[in-house]
């Protein structure tokens, strides 16, 4: 007996709507778990590192500190994090709560950033959820949860992970880079370097992805491929060299 038209259904129409919903539910549960283990960090008081970083930010030349976020060769200790310390002290004085709430929200943002990265790498949604679950919380991360002095690590993670995720999506979208993509990738690299000196590894991560996943696909047109990626990598190489020789080697506390 054939079903009536209004009764006809297929497995695909029953399953497809549930996949995004289950994905959202799974990610929401991971956020709840993360919150349950980390929210107490917002109640912390200043550590010795916080006082030192705030003192440095307040006593350095504020204009130079601000400009150093774009001029990577200017000798300055992790200017992005120090700029946040300066802003928090200027707005709220010697009060830990605003800084620690900001740092915790940044950790939450990093959960989203990590998920964006894994979603760009894995076609299977639940593989991305599993990957996030494996790195979500750990006892070894206690300083990240309870000390704003690790804000440099928070920021570095944010821009490194977003940078790789953006690069993967850009490379899947076409062989060439648009001007907008080049500017965005360069800016993410600069912000990662401004966060922490290990941000200089972000261009290396781009190159690793390019060599492992893009080059084999375009090997027959490798000369054309090299011309297309050359502008981005020349810009990133020049920026990295300026950062290492201009900032790292000339900033005493980093050297």
PDB file of C-alpha atoms in Angstrom:
ATOM      1  CA  UNK A   1       0.000   0.000   0.000  1.00  0.00           C
ATOM      2  CA  UNK A   2       1.465   3.336  -1.086  1.00  0.00           C
ATOM      3  CA  UNK A   3       1.536   6.134   1.513  1.00  0.00           C
ATOM      4  CA  UNK A   4      -0.507   9.241   1.006  1.00  0.00           C
ATOM      5  CA  UNK A   5       1.434  12.287  -0.258  1.00  0.00           C
ATOM      6  CA  UNK A   6       1.225  14.024   3.118  1.00  0.00           C
ATOM      7  CA  UNK A   7       2.512  10.875   4.827  1.00  0.00           C
ATOM      8  CA  UNK A   8       5.558  10.350   2.611  1.00  0.00           C
ATOM      9  CA  UNK A   9       8.902  10.831   4.316  1.00  0.00           C
ATOM     10  CA  UNK A  10      12.525   9.895   3.762  1.00  0.00           C
ATOM     11  CA  UNK A  11      15.287   9.171   6.235  1.00  0.00           C
ATOM     12  CA  UNK A  12      17.225  12.209   4.992  1.00  0.00           C
ATOM     13  CA  UNK A  13      14.427  14.631   5.848  1.00  0.00           C
ATOM     14  CA  UNK A  14      14.288  13.169   9.333  1.00  0.00           C
ATOM     15  CA  UNK A  15      18.030  13.168   9.985  1.00  0.00           C
ATOM     16  CA  UNK A  16      19.337  16.362   8.406  1.00  0.00           C
ATOM     17  CA  UNK A  17      17.528  18.863  10.670  1.00  0.00           C
ATOM     18  CA  UNK A  18      18.743  17.002  13.779  1.00  0.00           C
ATOM     19  CA  UNK A  19      22.449  17.211  12.922  1.00  0.00           C
ATOM     20  CA  UNK A  20      22.925  20.985  13.450  1.00  0.00           C
ATOM     21  CA  UNK A  21      20.714  20.803  16.530  1.00  0.00           C
ATOM     22  CA  UNK A  22      22.773  18.000  18.057  1.00  0.00           C
ATOM     23  CA  UNK A  23      25.941  19.876  17.192  1.00  0.00           C
ATOM     24  CA  UNK A  24      24.693  22.986  19.004  1.00  0.00           C
ATOM     25  CA  UNK A  25      23.608  20.923  21.997  1.00  0.00           C
ATOM     26  CA  UNK A  26      26.996  19.185  22.153  1.00  0.00           C
ATOM     27  CA  UNK A  27      28.897  22.454  21.976  1.00  0.00           C
ATOM     28  CA  UNK A  28      26.627  24.036  24.599  1.00  0.00           C
ATOM     29  CA  UNK A  29      27.363  21.123  26.948  1.00  0.00           C
ATOM     30  CA  UNK A  30      31.095  21.623  26.434  1.00  0.00           C
ATOM     31  CA  UNK A  31      30.728  25.319  27.291  1.00  0.00           C
ATOM     32  CA  UNK A  32      28.825  24.401  30.464  1.00  0.00           C
ATOM     33  CA  UNK A  33      31.586  21.982  31.459  1.00  0.00           C
ATOM     34  CA  UNK A  34      34.226  24.625  30.774  1.00  0.00           C
ATOM     35  CA  UNK A  35      32.315  27.197  32.816  1.00  0.00           C
ATOM     36  CA  UNK A  36      31.858  24.818  35.751  1.00  0.00           C
ATOM     37  CA  UNK A  37      35.620  24.210  35.980  1.00  0.00           C
ATOM     38  CA  UNK A  38      36.895  27.741  35.332  1.00  0.00           C
ATOM     39  CA  UNK A  39      34.415  30.420  36.485  1.00  0.00           C
ATOM     40  CA  UNK A  40      36.108  30.833  39.878  1.00  0.00           C
ATOM     41  CA  UNK A  41      39.036  32.410  38.072  1.00  0.00           C
ATOM     42  CA  UNK A  42      36.967  35.609  37.832  1.00  0.00           C
ATOM     43  CA  UNK A  43      37.151  35.900  41.636  1.00  0.00           C
ATOM     44  CA  UNK A  44      40.956  35.904  41.788  1.00  0.00           C
ATOM     45  CA  UNK A  45      43.041  38.793  43.068  1.00  0.00           C
ATOM     46  CA  UNK A  46      46.124  40.319  41.470  1.00  0.00           C
ATOM     47  CA  UNK A  47      49.245  38.171  41.368  1.00  0.00           C
ATOM     48  CA  UNK A  48      52.801  39.458  41.427  1.00  0.00           C
ATOM     49  CA  UNK A  49      52.893  39.215  37.634  1.00  0.00           C
ATOM     50  CA  UNK A  50      49.764  41.354  37.386  1.00  0.00           C
ATOM     51  CA  UNK A  51      51.269  44.116  39.510  1.00  0.00           C
ATOM     52  CA  UNK A  52      54.509  44.021  37.501  1.00  0.00           C
ATOM     53  CA  UNK A  53      52.708  44.109  34.149  1.00  0.00           C
ATOM     54  CA  UNK A  54      50.406  46.924  35.260  1.00  0.00           C
ATOM     55  CA  UNK A  55      53.369  48.954  36.551  1.00  0.00           C
ATOM     56  CA  UNK A  56      55.225  48.516  33.271  1.00  0.00           C
ATOM     57  CA  UNK A  57      52.181  49.484  31.212  1.00  0.00           C
ATOM     58  CA  UNK A  58      51.565  52.603  33.276  1.00  0.00           C
ATOM     59  CA  UNK A  59      55.174  53.842  33.369  1.00  0.00           C
ATOM     60  CA  UNK A  60      56.094  53.221  29.710  1.00  0.00           C
ATOM     61  CA  UNK A  61      55.398  55.824  27.064  1.00  0.00           C
ATOM     62  CA  UNK A  62      51.746  55.244  26.212  1.00  0.00           C
ATOM     63  CA  UNK A  63      52.006  56.439  22.621  1.00  0.00           C
ATOM     64  CA  UNK A  64      54.932  54.114  21.901  1.00  0.00           C
ATOM     65  CA  UNK A  65      53.103  51.228  23.552  1.00  0.00           C
ATOM     66  CA  UNK A  66      50.055  51.806  21.371  1.00  0.00           C
ATOM     67  CA  UNK A  67      52.030  52.171  18.133  1.00  0.00           C
ATOM     68  CA  UNK A  68      54.059  49.034  18.908  1.00  0.00           C
ATOM     69  CA  UNK A  69      50.930  46.972  18.259  1.00  0.00           C
ATOM     70  CA  UNK A  70      51.342  47.707  14.538  1.00  0.00           C
ATOM     71  CA  UNK A  71      55.073  48.440  14.321  1.00  0.00           C
ATOM     72  CA  UNK A  72      56.487  45.024  15.140  1.00  0.00           C
ATOM     73  CA  UNK A  73      60.103  46.215  15.071  1.00  0.00           C
ATOM     74  CA  UNK A  74      59.599  48.668  17.962  1.00  0.00           C
ATOM     75  CA  UNK A  75      61.301  47.305  21.133  1.00  0.00           C
ATOM     76  CA  UNK A  76      58.424  46.632  23.514  1.00  0.00           C
ATOM     77  CA  UNK A  77      57.397  43.792  25.826  1.00  0.00           C
ATOM     78  CA  UNK A  78      54.244  42.079  24.473  1.00  0.00           C
ATOM     79  CA  UNK A  79      52.431  45.319  23.680  1.00  0.00           C
ATOM     80  CA  UNK A  80      48.924  43.919  23.113  1.00  0.00           C
ATOM     81  CA  UNK A  81      48.626  42.436  26.589  1.00  0.00           C
ATOM     82  CA  UNK A  82      50.301  45.459  28.145  1.00  0.00           C
ATOM     83  CA  UNK A  83      47.843  47.736  26.347  1.00  0.00           C
ATOM     84  CA  UNK A  84      44.993  45.799  27.961  1.00  0.00           C
ATOM     85  CA  UNK A  85      46.616  46.208  31.380  1.00  0.00           C
ATOM     86  CA  UNK A  86      46.935  49.939  30.719  1.00  0.00           C
ATOM     87  CA  UNK A  87      43.291  50.229  29.621  1.00  0.00           C
ATOM     88  CA  UNK A  88      42.014  48.307  32.650  1.00  0.00           C
ATOM     89  CA  UNK A  89      44.019  50.396  35.109  1.00  0.00           C
ATOM     90  CA  UNK A  90      43.004  53.643  33.392  1.00  0.00           C
ATOM     91  CA  UNK A  91      39.294  52.725  33.476  1.00  0.00           C
ATOM     92  CA  UNK A  92      38.950  50.868  36.798  1.00  0.00           C
ATOM     93  CA  UNK A  93      42.020  51.624  38.879  1.00  0.00           C
ATOM     94  CA  UNK A  94      43.548  48.934  41.096  1.00  0.00           C
ATOM     95  CA  UNK A  95      40.529  46.621  40.858  1.00  0.00           C
ATOM     96  CA  UNK A  96      41.098  42.999  39.807  1.00  0.00           C
ATOM     97  CA  UNK A  97      37.528  42.031  38.854  1.00  0.00           C
ATOM     98  CA  UNK A  98      37.299  43.789  35.442  1.00  0.00           C
ATOM     99  CA  UNK A  99      40.647  42.357  34.313  1.00  0.00           C
ATOM    100  CA  UNK A 100      39.835  38.839  35.483  1.00  0.00           C
ATOM    101  CA  UNK A 101      36.364  38.884  33.963  1.00  0.00           C
ATOM    102  CA  UNK A 102      37.918  40.007  30.679  1.00  0.00           C
ATOM    103  CA  UNK A 103      40.498  37.201  30.851  1.00  0.00           C
ATOM    104  CA  UNK A 104      37.815  34.602  31.536  1.00  0.00           C
ATOM    105  CA  UNK A 105      35.690  35.843  28.637  1.00  0.00           C
ATOM    106  CA  UNK A 106      38.794  35.586  26.483  1.00  0.00           C
ATOM    107  CA  UNK A 107      39.145  31.949  27.537  1.00  0.00           C
ATOM    108  CA  UNK A 108      35.534  31.336  26.513  1.00  0.00           C
ATOM    109  CA  UNK A 109      36.237  33.009  23.178  1.00  0.00           C
ATOM    110  CA  UNK A 110      39.171  30.635  22.775  1.00  0.00           C
ATOM    111  CA  UNK A 111      36.822  27.663  23.099  1.00  0.00           C
ATOM    112  CA  UNK A 112      34.877  29.070  20.143  1.00  0.00           C
ATOM    113  CA  UNK A 113      38.132  29.737  18.276  1.00  0.00           C
ATOM    114  CA  UNK A 114      39.342  26.179  18.833  1.00  0.00           C
ATOM    115  CA  UNK A 115      36.034  24.818  17.595  1.00  0.00           C
ATOM    116  CA  UNK A 116      36.241  27.033  14.492  1.00  0.00           C
ATOM    117  CA  UNK A 117      39.700  25.601  13.800  1.00  0.00           C
ATOM    118  CA  UNK A 118      38.619  21.988  14.170  1.00  0.00           C
ATOM    119  CA  UNK A 119      35.519  22.587  12.047  1.00  0.00           C
ATOM    120  CA  UNK A 120      37.755  23.933   9.293  1.00  0.00           C
ATOM    121  CA  UNK A 121      39.980  20.845   9.507  1.00  0.00           C
ATOM    122  CA  UNK A 122      37.359  18.107   9.908  1.00  0.00           C
ATOM    123  CA  UNK A 123      34.353  17.535   7.683  1.00  0.00           C
ATOM    124  CA  UNK A 124      32.672  15.495  10.408  1.00  0.00           C
ATOM    125  CA  UNK A 125      31.083  17.832  12.959  1.00  0.00           C
ATOM    126  CA  UNK A 126      31.343  15.413  15.855  1.00  0.00           C
ATOM    127  CA  UNK A 127      35.056  14.957  15.212  1.00  0.00           C
ATOM    128  CA  UNK A 128      35.429  18.685  15.900  1.00  0.00           C
ATOM    129  CA  UNK A 129      33.391  18.366  19.106  1.00  0.00           C
ATOM    130  CA  UNK A 130      35.564  15.444  20.226  1.00  0.00           C
ATOM    131  CA  UNK A 131      38.734  17.401  19.530  1.00  0.00           C
ATOM    132  CA  UNK A 132      37.503  20.356  21.594  1.00  0.00           C
ATOM    133  CA  UNK A 133      36.486  18.029  24.425  1.00  0.00           C
ATOM    134  CA  UNK A 134      40.002  16.554  24.550  1.00  0.00           C
ATOM    135  CA  UNK A 135      41.663  19.946  25.127  1.00  0.00           C
ATOM    136  CA  UNK A 136      38.856  21.684  27.023  1.00  0.00           C
ATOM    137  CA  UNK A 137      40.042  21.647  30.650  1.00  0.00           C
ATOM    138  CA  UNK A 138      43.070  20.232  32.420  1.00  0.00           C
ATOM    139  CA  UNK A 139      44.694  20.540  35.806  1.00  0.00           C
ATOM    140  CA  UNK A 140      47.922  21.699  34.173  1.00  0.00           C
ATOM    141  CA  UNK A 141      46.085  24.788  32.883  1.00  0.00           C
ATOM    142  CA  UNK A 142      45.391  26.140  36.374  1.00  0.00           C
ATOM    143  CA  UNK A 143      47.487  29.280  35.813  1.00  0.00           C
ATOM    144  CA  UNK A 144      45.507  30.044  32.669  1.00  0.00           C
ATOM    145  CA  UNK A 145      42.284  29.979  34.680  1.00  0.00           C
ATOM    146  CA  UNK A 146      43.398  31.802  37.827  1.00  0.00           C
ATOM    147  CA  UNK A 147      46.066  34.324  36.790  1.00  0.00           C
ATOM    148  CA  UNK A 148      45.577  37.291  34.484  1.00  0.00           C
ATOM    149  CA  UNK A 149      49.353  37.278  34.100  1.00  0.00           C
ATOM    150  CA  UNK A 150      48.786  34.605  31.451  1.00  0.00           C
ATOM    151  CA  UNK A 151      46.764  37.026  29.314  1.00  0.00           C
ATOM    152  CA  UNK A 152      49.639  36.961  26.825  1.00  0.00           C
ATOM    153  CA  UNK A 153      49.068  33.224  26.337  1.00  0.00           C
ATOM    154  CA  UNK A 154      45.306  33.767  26.026  1.00  0.00           C
ATOM    155  CA  UNK A 155      45.796  36.348  23.297  1.00  0.00           C
ATOM    156  CA  UNK A 156      48.456  34.323  21.492  1.00  0.00           C
ATOM    157  CA  UNK A 157      46.130  31.312  21.381  1.00  0.00           C
ATOM    158  CA  UNK A 158      43.258  33.443  20.080  1.00  0.00           C
ATOM    159  CA  UNK A 159      45.098  34.902  17.111  1.00  0.00           C
ATOM    160  CA  UNK A 160      47.104  31.775  16.298  1.00  0.00           C
ATOM    161  CA  UNK A 161      44.053  29.530  16.189  1.00  0.00           C
ATOM    162  CA  UNK A 162      41.936  32.080  14.329  1.00  0.00           C
ATOM    163  CA  UNK A 163      44.816  32.603  11.909  1.00  0.00           C
ATOM    164  CA  UNK A 164      45.146  28.911  11.071  1.00  0.00           C
ATOM    165  CA  UNK A 165      41.364  28.493  10.771  1.00  0.00           C
ATOM    166  CA  UNK A 166      41.131  31.485   8.444  1.00  0.00           C
ATOM    167  CA  UNK A 167      44.059  30.255   6.363  1.00  0.00           C
ATOM    168  CA  UNK A 168      42.511  26.791   5.939  1.00  0.00           C
ATOM    169  CA  UNK A 169      39.195  28.252   4.815  1.00  0.00           C
ATOM    170  CA  UNK A 170      40.937  30.677   2.450  1.00  0.00           C
ATOM    171  CA  UNK A 171      42.926  27.884   0.819  1.00  0.00           C
ATOM    172  CA  UNK A 172      39.823  25.769   0.350  1.00  0.00           C
ATOM    173  CA  UNK A 173      38.123  28.673  -1.359  1.00  0.00           C
ATOM    174  CA  UNK A 174      40.622  29.035  -4.207  1.00  0.00           C
ATOM    175  CA  UNK A 175      44.217  28.855  -5.387  1.00  0.00           C
ATOM    176  CA  UNK A 176      44.989  32.569  -5.075  1.00  0.00           C
ATOM    177  CA  UNK A 177      44.802  35.017  -2.178  1.00  0.00           C
ATOM    178  CA  UNK A 178      42.733  38.164  -2.464  1.00  0.00           C
ATOM    179  CA  UNK A 179      44.082  41.470  -1.159  1.00  0.00           C
ATOM    180  CA  UNK A 180      41.607  41.284   1.707  1.00  0.00           C
ATOM    181  CA  UNK A 181      42.786  37.806   2.670  1.00  0.00           C
ATOM    182  CA  UNK A 182      46.441  38.861   2.579  1.00  0.00           C
ATOM    183  CA  UNK A 183      45.743  41.855   4.815  1.00  0.00           C
ATOM    184  CA  UNK A 184      43.691  39.752   7.244  1.00  0.00           C
ATOM    185  CA  UNK A 185      46.329  37.025   7.510  1.00  0.00           C
ATOM    186  CA  UNK A 186      49.090  39.602   7.987  1.00  0.00           C
ATOM    187  CA  UNK A 187      47.100  41.371  10.707  1.00  0.00           C
ATOM    188  CA  UNK A 188      46.424  38.095  12.549  1.00  0.00           C
ATOM    189  CA  UNK A 189      50.159  37.338  12.457  1.00  0.00           C
ATOM    190  CA  UNK A 190      51.017  40.789  13.790  1.00  0.00           C
ATOM    191  CA  UNK A 191      48.502  40.467  16.627  1.00  0.00           C
ATOM    192  CA  UNK A 192      49.860  37.012  17.508  1.00  0.00           C
ATOM    193  CA  UNK A 193      53.387  38.476  17.660  1.00  0.00           C
ATOM    194  CA  UNK A 194      52.146  41.425  19.729  1.00  0.00           C
ATOM    195  CA  UNK A 195      50.608  38.944  22.164  1.00  0.00           C
ATOM    196  CA  UNK A 196      53.674  36.781  22.699  1.00  0.00           C
ATOM    197  CA  UNK A 197      56.947  36.173  20.898  1.00  0.00           C
ATOM    198  CA  UNK A 198      55.827  32.627  19.985  1.00  0.00           C
ATOM    199  CA  UNK A 199      53.376  34.319  17.625  1.00  0.00           C
ATOM    200  CA  UNK A 200      56.215  34.330  15.088  1.00  0.00           C
ATOM    201  CA  UNK A 201      55.442  30.637  14.504  1.00  0.00           C
ATOM    202  CA  UNK A 202      52.081  31.433  12.880  1.00  0.00           C
ATOM    203  CA  UNK A 203      53.571  32.004   9.385  1.00  0.00           C
ATOM    204  CA  UNK A 204      55.387  28.680   9.828  1.00  0.00           C
ATOM    205  CA  UNK A 205      52.068  26.965  10.539  1.00  0.00           C
ATOM    206  CA  UNK A 206      50.653  28.510   7.358  1.00  0.00           C
ATOM    207  CA  UNK A 207      53.609  27.154   5.388  1.00  0.00           C
ATOM    208  CA  UNK A 208      53.209  23.683   6.906  1.00  0.00           C
ATOM    209  CA  UNK A 209      49.557  23.550   5.905  1.00  0.00           C
ATOM    210  CA  UNK A 210      50.421  24.800   2.430  1.00  0.00           C
ATOM    211  CA  UNK A 211      53.132  22.171   1.946  1.00  0.00           C
ATOM    212  CA  UNK A 212      51.128  19.258   3.328  1.00  0.00           C
ATOM    213  CA  UNK A 213      47.643  19.904   1.973  1.00  0.00           C
ATOM    214  CA  UNK A 214      47.761  22.416  -0.884  1.00  0.00           C
ATOM    215  CA  UNK A 215      50.993  21.720  -2.736  1.00  0.00           C
ATOM    216  CA  UNK A 216      50.247  18.032  -3.462  1.00  0.00           C
ATOM    217  CA  UNK A 217      46.944  19.103  -5.011  1.00  0.00           C
ATOM    218  CA  UNK A 218      48.524  21.659  -7.349  1.00  0.00           C
ATOM    219  CA  UNK A 219      51.878  19.967  -7.971  1.00  0.00           C
ATOM    220  CA  UNK A 220      51.370  19.933 -11.729  1.00  0.00           C
ATOM    221  CA  UNK A 221      51.035  23.752 -11.639  1.00  0.00           C
ATOM    222  CA  UNK A 222      53.618  24.423  -8.929  1.00  0.00           C
ATOM    223  CA  UNK A 223      55.286  27.340 -10.754  1.00  0.00           C
ATOM    224  CA  UNK A 224      51.961  29.138 -11.073  1.00  0.00           C
ATOM    225  CA  UNK A 225      51.118  28.233  -7.472  1.00  0.00           C
ATOM    226  CA  UNK A 226      54.414  29.699  -6.253  1.00  0.00           C
ATOM    227  CA  UNK A 227      53.720  33.008  -8.001  1.00  0.00           C
ATOM    228  CA  UNK A 228      50.291  33.202  -6.372  1.00  0.00           C
ATOM    229  CA  UNK A 229      51.474  32.645  -2.797  1.00  0.00           C
ATOM    230  CA  UNK A 230      54.726  34.638  -3.101  1.00  0.00           C
ATOM    231  CA  UNK A 231      53.273  38.085  -2.144  1.00  0.00           C
ATOM    232  CA  UNK A 232      51.790  36.776   1.111  1.00  0.00           C
ATOM    233  CA  UNK A 233      54.872  34.844   2.152  1.00  0.00           C
ATOM    234  CA  UNK A 234      57.282  37.643   1.261  1.00  0.00           C
ATOM    235  CA  UNK A 235      55.193  39.998   3.422  1.00  0.00           C
ATOM    236  CA  UNK A 236      55.062  37.522   6.332  1.00  0.00           C
ATOM    237  CA  UNK A 237      58.789  36.769   6.075  1.00  0.00           C
ATOM    238  CA  UNK A 238      59.687  40.463   6.160  1.00  0.00           C
ATOM    239  CA  UNK A 239      57.349  41.007   9.125  1.00  0.00           C
ATOM    240  CA  UNK A 240      58.813  38.041  11.014  1.00  0.00           C
ATOM    241  CA  UNK A 241      62.386  39.206  10.465  1.00  0.00           C
ATOM    242  CA  UNK A 242      61.506  42.735  11.579  1.00  0.00           C
ATOM    243  CA  UNK A 243      59.858  41.295  14.689  1.00  0.00           C
ATOM    244  CA  UNK A 244      62.755  39.023  15.654  1.00  0.00           C
ATOM    245  CA  UNK A 245      65.629  41.418  14.945  1.00  0.00           C
ATOM    246  CA  UNK A 246      63.796  44.641  15.755  1.00  0.00           C
ATOM    247  CA  UNK A 247      61.775  43.715  18.832  1.00  0.00           C
ATOM    248  CA  UNK A 248      62.896  40.438  20.373  1.00  0.00           C
ATOM    249  CA  UNK A 249      66.649  41.034  20.162  1.00  0.00           C
ATOM    250  CA  UNK A 250      66.330  44.692  21.237  1.00  0.00           C
ATOM    251  CA  UNK A 251      63.902  44.186  24.142  1.00  0.00           C
ATOM    252  CA  UNK A 252      66.010  43.219  27.144  1.00  0.00           C
ATOM    253  CA  UNK A 253      63.371  41.241  29.020  1.00  0.00           C
ATOM    254  CA  UNK A 254      62.636  39.173  25.884  1.00  0.00           C
ATOM    255  CA  UNK A 255      66.262  38.683  24.818  1.00  0.00           C
TER     256      UNK A 255
END
